Structure formats: structure tokens, C-alpha cells
JSON list of C-alpha atoms and ligand atoms in Angstrom, two decimals:
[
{"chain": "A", "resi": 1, "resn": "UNK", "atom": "CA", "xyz": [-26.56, 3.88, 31.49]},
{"chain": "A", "resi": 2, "resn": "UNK", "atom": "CA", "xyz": [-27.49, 0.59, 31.84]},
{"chain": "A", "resi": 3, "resn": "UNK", "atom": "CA", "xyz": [-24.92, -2.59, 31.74]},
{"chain": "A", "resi": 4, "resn": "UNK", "atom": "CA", "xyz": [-26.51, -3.62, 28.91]},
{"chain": "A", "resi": 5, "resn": "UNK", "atom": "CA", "xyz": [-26.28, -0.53, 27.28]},
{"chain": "A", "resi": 6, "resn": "UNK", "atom": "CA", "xyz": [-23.00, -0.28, 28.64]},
{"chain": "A", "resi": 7, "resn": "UNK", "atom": "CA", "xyz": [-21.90, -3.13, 27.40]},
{"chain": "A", "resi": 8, "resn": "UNK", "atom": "CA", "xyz": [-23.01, -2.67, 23.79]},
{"chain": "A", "resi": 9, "resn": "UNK", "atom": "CA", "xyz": [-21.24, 0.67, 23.68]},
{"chain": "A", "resi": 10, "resn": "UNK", "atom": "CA", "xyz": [-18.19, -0.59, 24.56]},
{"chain": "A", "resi": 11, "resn": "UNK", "atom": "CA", "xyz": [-18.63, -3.78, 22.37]},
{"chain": "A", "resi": 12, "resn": "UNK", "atom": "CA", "xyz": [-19.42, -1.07, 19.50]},
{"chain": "A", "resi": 13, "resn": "UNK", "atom": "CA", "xyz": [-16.27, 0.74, 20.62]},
{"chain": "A", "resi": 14, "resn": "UNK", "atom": "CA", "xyz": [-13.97, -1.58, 20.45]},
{"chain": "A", "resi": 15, "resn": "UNK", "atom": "CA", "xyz": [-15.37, -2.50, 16.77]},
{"chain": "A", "resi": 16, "resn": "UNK", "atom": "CA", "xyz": [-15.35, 1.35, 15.68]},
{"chain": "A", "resi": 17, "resn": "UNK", "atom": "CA", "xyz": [-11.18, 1.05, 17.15]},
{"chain": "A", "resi": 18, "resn": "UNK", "atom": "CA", "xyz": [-10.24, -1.88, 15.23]},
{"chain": "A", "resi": 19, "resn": "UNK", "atom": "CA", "xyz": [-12.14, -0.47, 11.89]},
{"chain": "A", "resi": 20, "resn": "UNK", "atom": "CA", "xyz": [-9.59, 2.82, 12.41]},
{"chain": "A", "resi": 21, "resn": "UNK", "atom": "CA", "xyz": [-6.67, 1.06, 12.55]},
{"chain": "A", "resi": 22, "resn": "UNK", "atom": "CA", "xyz": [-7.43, -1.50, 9.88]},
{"chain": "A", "resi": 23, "resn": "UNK", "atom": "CA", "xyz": [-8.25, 1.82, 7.62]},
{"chain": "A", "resi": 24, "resn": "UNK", "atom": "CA", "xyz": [-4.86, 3.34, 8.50]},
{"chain": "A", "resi": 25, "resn": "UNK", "atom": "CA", "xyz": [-2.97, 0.16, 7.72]},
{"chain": "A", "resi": 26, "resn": "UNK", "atom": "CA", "xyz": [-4.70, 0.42, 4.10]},
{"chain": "A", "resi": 27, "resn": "UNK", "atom": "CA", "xyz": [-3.74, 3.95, 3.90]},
{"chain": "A", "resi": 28, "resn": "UNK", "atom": "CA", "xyz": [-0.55, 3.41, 4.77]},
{"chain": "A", "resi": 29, "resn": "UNK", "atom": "CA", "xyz": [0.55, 0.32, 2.42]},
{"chain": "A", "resi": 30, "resn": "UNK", "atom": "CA", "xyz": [-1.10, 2.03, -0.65]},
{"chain": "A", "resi": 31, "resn": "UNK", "atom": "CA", "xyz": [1.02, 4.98, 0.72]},
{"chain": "A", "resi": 32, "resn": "UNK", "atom": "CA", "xyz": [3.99, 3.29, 0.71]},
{"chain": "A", "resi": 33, "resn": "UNK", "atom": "CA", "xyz": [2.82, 1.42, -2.56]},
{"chain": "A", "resi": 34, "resn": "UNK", "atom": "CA", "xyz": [2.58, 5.01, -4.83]},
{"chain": "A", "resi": 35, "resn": "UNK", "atom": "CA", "xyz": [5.47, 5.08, -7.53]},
{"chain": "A", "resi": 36, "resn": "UNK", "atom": "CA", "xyz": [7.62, 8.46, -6.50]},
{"chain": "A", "resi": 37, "resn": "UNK", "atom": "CA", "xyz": [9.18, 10.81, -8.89]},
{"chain": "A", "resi": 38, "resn": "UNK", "atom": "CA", "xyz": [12.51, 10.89, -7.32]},
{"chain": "A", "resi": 39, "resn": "UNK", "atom": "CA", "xyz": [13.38, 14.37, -7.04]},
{"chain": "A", "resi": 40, "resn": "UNK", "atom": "CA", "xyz": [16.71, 16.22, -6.21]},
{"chain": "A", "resi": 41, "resn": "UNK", "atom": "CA", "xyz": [20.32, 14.53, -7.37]},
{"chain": "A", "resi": 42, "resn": "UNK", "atom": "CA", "xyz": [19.98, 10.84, -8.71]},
{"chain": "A", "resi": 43, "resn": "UNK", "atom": "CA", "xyz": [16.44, 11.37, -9.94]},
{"chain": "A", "resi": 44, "resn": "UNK", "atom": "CA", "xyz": [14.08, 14.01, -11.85]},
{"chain": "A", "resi": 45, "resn": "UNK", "atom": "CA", "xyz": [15.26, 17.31, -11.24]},
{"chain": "A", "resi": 46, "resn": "UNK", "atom": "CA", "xyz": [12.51, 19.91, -12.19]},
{"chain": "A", "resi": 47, "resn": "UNK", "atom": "CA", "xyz": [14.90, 23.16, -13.81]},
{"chain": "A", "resi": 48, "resn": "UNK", "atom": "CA", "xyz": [14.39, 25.98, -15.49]},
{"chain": "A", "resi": 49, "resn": "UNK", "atom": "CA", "xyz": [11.72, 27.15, -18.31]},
{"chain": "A", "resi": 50, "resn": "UNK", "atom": "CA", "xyz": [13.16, 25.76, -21.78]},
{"chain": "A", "resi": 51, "resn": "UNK", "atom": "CA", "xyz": [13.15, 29.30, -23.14]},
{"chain": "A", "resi": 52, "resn": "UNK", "atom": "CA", "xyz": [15.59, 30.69, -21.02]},
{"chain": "A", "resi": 53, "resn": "UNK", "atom": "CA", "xyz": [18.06, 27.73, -22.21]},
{"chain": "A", "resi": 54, "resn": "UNK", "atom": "CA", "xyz": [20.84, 29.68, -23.98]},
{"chain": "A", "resi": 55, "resn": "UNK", "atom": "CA", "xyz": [21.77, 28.94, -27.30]},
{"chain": "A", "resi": 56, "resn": "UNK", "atom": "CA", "xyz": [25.41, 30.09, -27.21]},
{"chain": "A", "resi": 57, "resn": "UNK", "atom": "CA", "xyz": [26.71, 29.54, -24.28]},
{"chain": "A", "resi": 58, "resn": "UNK", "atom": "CA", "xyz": [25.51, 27.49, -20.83]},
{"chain": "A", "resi": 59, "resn": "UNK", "atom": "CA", "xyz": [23.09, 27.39, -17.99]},
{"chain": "A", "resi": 60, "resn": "UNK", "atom": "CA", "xyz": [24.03, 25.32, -14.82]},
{"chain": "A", "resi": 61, "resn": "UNK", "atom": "CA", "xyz": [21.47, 23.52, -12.76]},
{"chain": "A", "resi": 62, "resn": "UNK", "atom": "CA", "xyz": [23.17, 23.00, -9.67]},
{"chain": "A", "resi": 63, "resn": "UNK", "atom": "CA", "xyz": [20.69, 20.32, -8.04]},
{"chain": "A", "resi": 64, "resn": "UNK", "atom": "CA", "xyz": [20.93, 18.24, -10.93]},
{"chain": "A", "resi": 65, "resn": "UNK", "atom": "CA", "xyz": [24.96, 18.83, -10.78]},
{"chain": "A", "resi": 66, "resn": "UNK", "atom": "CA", "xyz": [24.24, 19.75, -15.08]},
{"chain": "A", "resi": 67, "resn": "UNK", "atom": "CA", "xyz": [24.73, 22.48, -16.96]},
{"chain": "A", "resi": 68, "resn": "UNK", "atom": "CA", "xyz": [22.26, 22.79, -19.74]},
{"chain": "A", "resi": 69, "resn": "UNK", "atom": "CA", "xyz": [22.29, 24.40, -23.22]},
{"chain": "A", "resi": 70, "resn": "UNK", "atom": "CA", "xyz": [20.39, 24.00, -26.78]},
{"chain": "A", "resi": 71, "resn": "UNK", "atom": "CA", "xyz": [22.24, 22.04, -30.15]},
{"chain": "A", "resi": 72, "resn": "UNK", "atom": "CA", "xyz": [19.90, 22.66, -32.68]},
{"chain": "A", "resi": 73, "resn": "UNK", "atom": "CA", "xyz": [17.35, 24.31, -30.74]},
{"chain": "A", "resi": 74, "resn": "UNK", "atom": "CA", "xyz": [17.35, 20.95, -28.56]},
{"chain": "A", "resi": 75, "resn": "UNK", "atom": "CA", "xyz": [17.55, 21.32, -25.10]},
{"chain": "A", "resi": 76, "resn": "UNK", "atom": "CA", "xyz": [20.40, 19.29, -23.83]},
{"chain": "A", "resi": 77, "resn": "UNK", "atom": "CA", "xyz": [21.56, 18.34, -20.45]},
{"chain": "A", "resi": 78, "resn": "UNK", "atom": "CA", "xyz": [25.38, 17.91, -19.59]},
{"chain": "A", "resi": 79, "resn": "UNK", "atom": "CA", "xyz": [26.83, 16.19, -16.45]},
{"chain": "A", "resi": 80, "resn": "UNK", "atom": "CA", "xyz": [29.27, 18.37, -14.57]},
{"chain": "A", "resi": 81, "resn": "UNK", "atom": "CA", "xyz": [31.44, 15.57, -14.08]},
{"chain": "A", "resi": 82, "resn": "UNK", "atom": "CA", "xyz": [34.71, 14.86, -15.83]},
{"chain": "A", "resi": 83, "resn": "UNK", "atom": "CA", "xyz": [34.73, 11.44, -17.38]},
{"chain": "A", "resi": 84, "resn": "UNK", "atom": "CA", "xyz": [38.46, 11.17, -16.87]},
{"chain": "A", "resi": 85, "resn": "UNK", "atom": "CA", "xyz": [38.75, 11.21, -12.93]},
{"chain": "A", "resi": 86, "resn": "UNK", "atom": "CA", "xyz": [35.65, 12.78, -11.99]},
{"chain": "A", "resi": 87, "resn": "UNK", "atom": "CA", "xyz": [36.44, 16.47, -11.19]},
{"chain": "A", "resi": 88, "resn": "UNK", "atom": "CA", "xyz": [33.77, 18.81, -11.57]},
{"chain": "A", "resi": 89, "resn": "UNK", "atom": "CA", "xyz": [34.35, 20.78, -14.60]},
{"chain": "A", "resi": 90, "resn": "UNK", "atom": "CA", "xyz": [33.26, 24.34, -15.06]},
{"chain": "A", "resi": 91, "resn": "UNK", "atom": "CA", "xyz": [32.28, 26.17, -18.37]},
{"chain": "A", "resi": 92, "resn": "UNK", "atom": "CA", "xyz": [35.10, 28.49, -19.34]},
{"chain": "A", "resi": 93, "resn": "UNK", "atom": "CA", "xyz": [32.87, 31.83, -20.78]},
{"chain": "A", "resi": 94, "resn": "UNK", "atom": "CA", "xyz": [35.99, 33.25, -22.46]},
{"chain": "A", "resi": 95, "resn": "UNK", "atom": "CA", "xyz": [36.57, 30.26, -24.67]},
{"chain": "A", "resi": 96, "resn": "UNK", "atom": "CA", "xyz": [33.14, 28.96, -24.56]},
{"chain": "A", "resi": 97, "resn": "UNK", "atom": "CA", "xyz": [34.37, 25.58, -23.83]},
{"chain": "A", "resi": 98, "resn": "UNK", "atom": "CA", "xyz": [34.45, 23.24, -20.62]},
{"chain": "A", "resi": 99, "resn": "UNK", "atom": "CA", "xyz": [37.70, 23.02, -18.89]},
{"chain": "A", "resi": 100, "resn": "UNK", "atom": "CA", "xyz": [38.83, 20.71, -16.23]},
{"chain": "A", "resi": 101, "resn": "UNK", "atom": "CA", "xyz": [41.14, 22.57, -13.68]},
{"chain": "A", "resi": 102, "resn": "UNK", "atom": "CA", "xyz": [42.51, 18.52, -12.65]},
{"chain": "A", "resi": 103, "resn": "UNK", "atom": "CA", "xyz": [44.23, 17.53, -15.31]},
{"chain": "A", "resi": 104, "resn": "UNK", "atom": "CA", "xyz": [43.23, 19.78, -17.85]},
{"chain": "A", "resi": 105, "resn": "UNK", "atom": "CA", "xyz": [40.64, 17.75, -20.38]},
{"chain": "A", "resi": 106, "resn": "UNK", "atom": "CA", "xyz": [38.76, 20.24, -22.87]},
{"chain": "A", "resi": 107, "resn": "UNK", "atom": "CA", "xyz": [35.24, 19.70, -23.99]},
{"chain": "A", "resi": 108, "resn": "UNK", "atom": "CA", "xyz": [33.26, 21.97, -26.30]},
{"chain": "A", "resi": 109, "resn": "UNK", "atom": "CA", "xyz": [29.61, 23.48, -25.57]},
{"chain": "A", "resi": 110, "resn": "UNK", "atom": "CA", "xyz": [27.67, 20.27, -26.61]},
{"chain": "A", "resi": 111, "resn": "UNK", "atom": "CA", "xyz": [30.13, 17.81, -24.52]},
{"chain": "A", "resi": 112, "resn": "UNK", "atom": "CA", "xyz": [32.49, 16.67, -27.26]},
{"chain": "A", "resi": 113, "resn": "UNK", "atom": "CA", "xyz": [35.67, 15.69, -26.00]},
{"chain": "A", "resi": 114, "resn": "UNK", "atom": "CA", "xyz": [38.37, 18.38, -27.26]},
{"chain": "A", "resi": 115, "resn": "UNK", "atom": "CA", "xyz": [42.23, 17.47, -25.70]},
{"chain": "A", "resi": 116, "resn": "UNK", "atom": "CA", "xyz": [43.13, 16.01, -22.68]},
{"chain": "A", "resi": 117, "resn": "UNK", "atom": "CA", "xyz": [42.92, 12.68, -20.62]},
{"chain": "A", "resi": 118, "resn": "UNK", "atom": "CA", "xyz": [39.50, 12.17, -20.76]},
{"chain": "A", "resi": 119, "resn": "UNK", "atom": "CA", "xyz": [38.47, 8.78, -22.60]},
{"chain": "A", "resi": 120, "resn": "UNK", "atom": "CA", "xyz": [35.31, 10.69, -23.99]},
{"chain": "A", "resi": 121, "resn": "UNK", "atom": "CA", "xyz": [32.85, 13.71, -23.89]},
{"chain": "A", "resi": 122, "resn": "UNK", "atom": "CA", "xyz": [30.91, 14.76, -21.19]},
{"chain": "A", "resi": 123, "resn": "UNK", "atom": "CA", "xyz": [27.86, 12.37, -20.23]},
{"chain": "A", "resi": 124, "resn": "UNK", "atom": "CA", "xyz": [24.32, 13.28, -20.95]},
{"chain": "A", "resi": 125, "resn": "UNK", "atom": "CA", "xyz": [21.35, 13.13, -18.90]},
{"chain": "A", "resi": 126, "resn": "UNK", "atom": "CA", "xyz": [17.69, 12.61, -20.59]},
{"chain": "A", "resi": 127, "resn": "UNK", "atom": "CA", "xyz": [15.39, 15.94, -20.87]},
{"chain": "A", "resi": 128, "resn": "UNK", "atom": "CA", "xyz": [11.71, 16.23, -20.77]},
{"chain": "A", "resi": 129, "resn": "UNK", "atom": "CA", "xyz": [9.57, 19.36, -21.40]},
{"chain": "A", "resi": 130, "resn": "UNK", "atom": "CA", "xyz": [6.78, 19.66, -19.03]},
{"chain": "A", "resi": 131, "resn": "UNK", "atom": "CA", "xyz": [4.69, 22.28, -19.10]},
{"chain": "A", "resi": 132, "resn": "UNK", "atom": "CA", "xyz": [7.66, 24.94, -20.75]},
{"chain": "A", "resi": 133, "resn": "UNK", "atom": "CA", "xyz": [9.63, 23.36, -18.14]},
{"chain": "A", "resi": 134, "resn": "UNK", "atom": "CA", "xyz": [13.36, 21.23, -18.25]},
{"chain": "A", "resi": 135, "resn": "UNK", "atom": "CA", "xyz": [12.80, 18.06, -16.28]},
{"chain": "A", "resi": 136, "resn": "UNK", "atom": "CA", "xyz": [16.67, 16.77, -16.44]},
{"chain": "A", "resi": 137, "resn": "UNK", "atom": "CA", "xyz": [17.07, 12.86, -15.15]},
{"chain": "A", "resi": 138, "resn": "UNK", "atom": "CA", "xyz": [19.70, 12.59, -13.51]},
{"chain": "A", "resi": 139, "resn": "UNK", "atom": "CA", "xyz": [18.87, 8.85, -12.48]},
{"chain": "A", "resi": 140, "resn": "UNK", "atom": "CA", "xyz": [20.17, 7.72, -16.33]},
{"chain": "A", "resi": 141, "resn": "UNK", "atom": "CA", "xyz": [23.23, 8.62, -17.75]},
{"chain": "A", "resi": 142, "resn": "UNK", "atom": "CA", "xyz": [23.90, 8.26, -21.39]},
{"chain": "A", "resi": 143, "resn": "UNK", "atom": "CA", "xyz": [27.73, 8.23, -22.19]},
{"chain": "A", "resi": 144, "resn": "UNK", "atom": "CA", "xyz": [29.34, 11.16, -23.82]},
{"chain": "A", "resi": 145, "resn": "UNK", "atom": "CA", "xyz": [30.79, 10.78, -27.13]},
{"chain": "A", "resi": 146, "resn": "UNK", "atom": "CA", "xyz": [34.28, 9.04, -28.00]},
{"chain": "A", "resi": 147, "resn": "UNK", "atom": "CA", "xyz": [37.09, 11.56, -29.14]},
{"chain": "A", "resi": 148, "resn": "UNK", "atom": "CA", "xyz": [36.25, 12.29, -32.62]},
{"chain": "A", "resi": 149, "resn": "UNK", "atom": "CA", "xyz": [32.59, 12.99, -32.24]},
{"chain": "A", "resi": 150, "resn": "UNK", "atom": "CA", "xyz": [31.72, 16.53, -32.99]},
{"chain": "A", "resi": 151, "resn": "UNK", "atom": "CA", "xyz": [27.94, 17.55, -31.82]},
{"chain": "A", "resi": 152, "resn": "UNK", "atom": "CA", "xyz": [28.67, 21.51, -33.15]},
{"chain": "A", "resi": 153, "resn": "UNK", "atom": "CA", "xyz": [31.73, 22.90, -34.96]},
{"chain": "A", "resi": 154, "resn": "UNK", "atom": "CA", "xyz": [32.78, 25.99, -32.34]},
{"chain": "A", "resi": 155, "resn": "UNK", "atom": "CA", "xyz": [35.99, 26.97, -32.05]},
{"chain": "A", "resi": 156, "resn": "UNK", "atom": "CA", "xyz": [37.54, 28.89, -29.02]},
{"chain": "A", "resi": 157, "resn": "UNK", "atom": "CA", "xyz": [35.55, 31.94, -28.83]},
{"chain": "A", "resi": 158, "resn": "UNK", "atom": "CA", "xyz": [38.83, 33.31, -26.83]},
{"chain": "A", "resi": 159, "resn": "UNK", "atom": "CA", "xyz": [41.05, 32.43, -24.15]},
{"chain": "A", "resi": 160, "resn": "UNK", "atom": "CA", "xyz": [41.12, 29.50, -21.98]},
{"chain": "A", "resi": 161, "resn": "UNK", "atom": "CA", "xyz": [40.22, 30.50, -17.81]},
{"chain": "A", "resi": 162, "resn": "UNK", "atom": "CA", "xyz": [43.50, 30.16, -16.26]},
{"chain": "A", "resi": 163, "resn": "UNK", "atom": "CA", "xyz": [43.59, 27.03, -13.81]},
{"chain": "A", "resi": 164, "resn": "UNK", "atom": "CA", "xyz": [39.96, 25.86, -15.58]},
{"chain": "A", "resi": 165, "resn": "UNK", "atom": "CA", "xyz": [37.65, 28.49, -12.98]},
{"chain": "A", "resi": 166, "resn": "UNK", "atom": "CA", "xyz": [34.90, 29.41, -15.33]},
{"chain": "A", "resi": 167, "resn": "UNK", "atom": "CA", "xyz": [34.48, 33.26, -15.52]},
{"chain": "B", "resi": 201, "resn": "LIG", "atom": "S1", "xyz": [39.47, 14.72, -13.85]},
{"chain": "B", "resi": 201, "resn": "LIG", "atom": "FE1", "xyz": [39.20, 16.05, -15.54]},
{"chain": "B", "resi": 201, "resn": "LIG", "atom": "S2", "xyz": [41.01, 15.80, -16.68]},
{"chain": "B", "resi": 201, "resn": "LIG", "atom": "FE2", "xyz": [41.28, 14.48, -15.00]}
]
């Protein structure tokens, strides 16, 4: 090789380097630039088919810390969290109803605040079908109901789970 041709190469190199990296810095910021569907706790949580969202009773979707069921054929999606203190509060399957084991606030399949220290019902999160599927987002909360509010009319289907475990 000649120095000429030497030199040309490397010239062409060095212009073939700096066109890489430029490249990668474009990929990169329009990377970095893409809107993300937040997945997991505290955004979109991808679930279960709606189908196999009971009608009587309750399904819980752990990664979206919900339980979900169907008012009205409506999917809905219930935070696990107690509005009074925050406990998590488990579904009772005896009585059908949602009963904290803190301090012992009742709230019936659809949320509605039933007895107890709680200021309301449970909070809801917003549902999406895609594709037959429940897309819960858990990154907006919509308040539960004040006492009073009555989403279904379902009494106690028995007795309460002693201490509030769900069974
Ligand atoms: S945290 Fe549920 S009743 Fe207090």
C-alpha cells in the first residue's frame, strides 16, 4: 500500500468511525425519546382474559395489587388497599365481602363501603380490553365511593373470615 493510499484509507476510516457513532447517538436519543407503557405496579398491568372475570365473586391480580370482578357485566378493577389506614384487604369467600383484618372496615363485592373506619369504598383503577384481555392502570386511581353508595345490593352470602383472612 502506498502512503497515499494509505493515507486515504485511514482518512476514509476515521470518517466511516465518526458516521457510527453519530448513528448510535440518533438511535439512542429516539430510544430514549419512545413513550413506554409502564408495566408492572404504578402503571399498565396486562391481566387476565375478560371472560374468566367472575361475576359473583373475585379474581385477584397480584401485580397490579387489584382484585377484579364484573357489575353489570363490566369488568371492574378494585385496589387491594384499605382507604382507612392502608392495610391490604382480602376478599372474604364465605360472606362474599372484603374484610380488613386492621381495624375491621367491610366493603361489598363492587367496593362500596359497608361498616367500619374507612372514610369510603375501595378505590378503582381504569380497565381496558385489549385483545379479550384486562389491561388494569394502576398509574390512576379513581376514589371509591362515600358511605352510602351502593354499586350492587348483596348481602352476606354467609359468615364473616375470622380475623379478615379470605378463605
Ligand atoms: S386499615 Fe382497614 S380498617 Fe383500618
Amino acid at each position: 500500500m502506498s502512503d497515499i493510499d494509505r493515507r486515504r484509507f485511514l482518512a476514509n476510516g476515521w470518517k466511516l468511525g465518526a458516521g457510527l457513532i453519530a448513528a448510535a447517538g440518533v438511535w439512542t436519543s429516539w430510544d430514549l425519546l419512545q413513550p413506554r407503557l409502564a408495566s408492572g405496579f404504578g402503571g399498565v398491568v396486562r391481566s387476565v382474559p375478560a371472560d374468566t372475570v367472575p361475576e359473583d365473586s373475585v379474581l385477584e391480580v397480584p401485580a397490579a395489587r387489584a382484585y377484579l370482578t364484573k357489575i353489570d357485566g363490566e369488568v371492574v378493577a378494585l385496589s387491594e388497599t384499605c382507604t382507612h389506614l392502608g392495610c391490604k384487604v382480602p376478599y372474604c369467600a364465605s360472606s362474599g365481602q372484603f374484610e380488613c383484618p386492621c381495624h375491621g372496615s367491610v366493603f361489598n363485592r363492587a367496593g362500596d363501603y359497608l361498616a367500619g373506619p374507612a372514610p369510603r369504598g375501595l378505590d378503582h383503577y381504569p380497565t381496558t380490553i385489549v385483545d379479550g384481555v384486562v389491561e388494569i392502570d394502576t398509574g390512576e386511581t379513581v376514589a371509591g365511593g362515600p358511605p352510602g353508595t351502593m354499586t350492587v345490593d348483596e348481602p352476606a352470602k354467609g359468615p364473616a373470615c375470622e380475623g379478615g383472612h379470605g378463605g
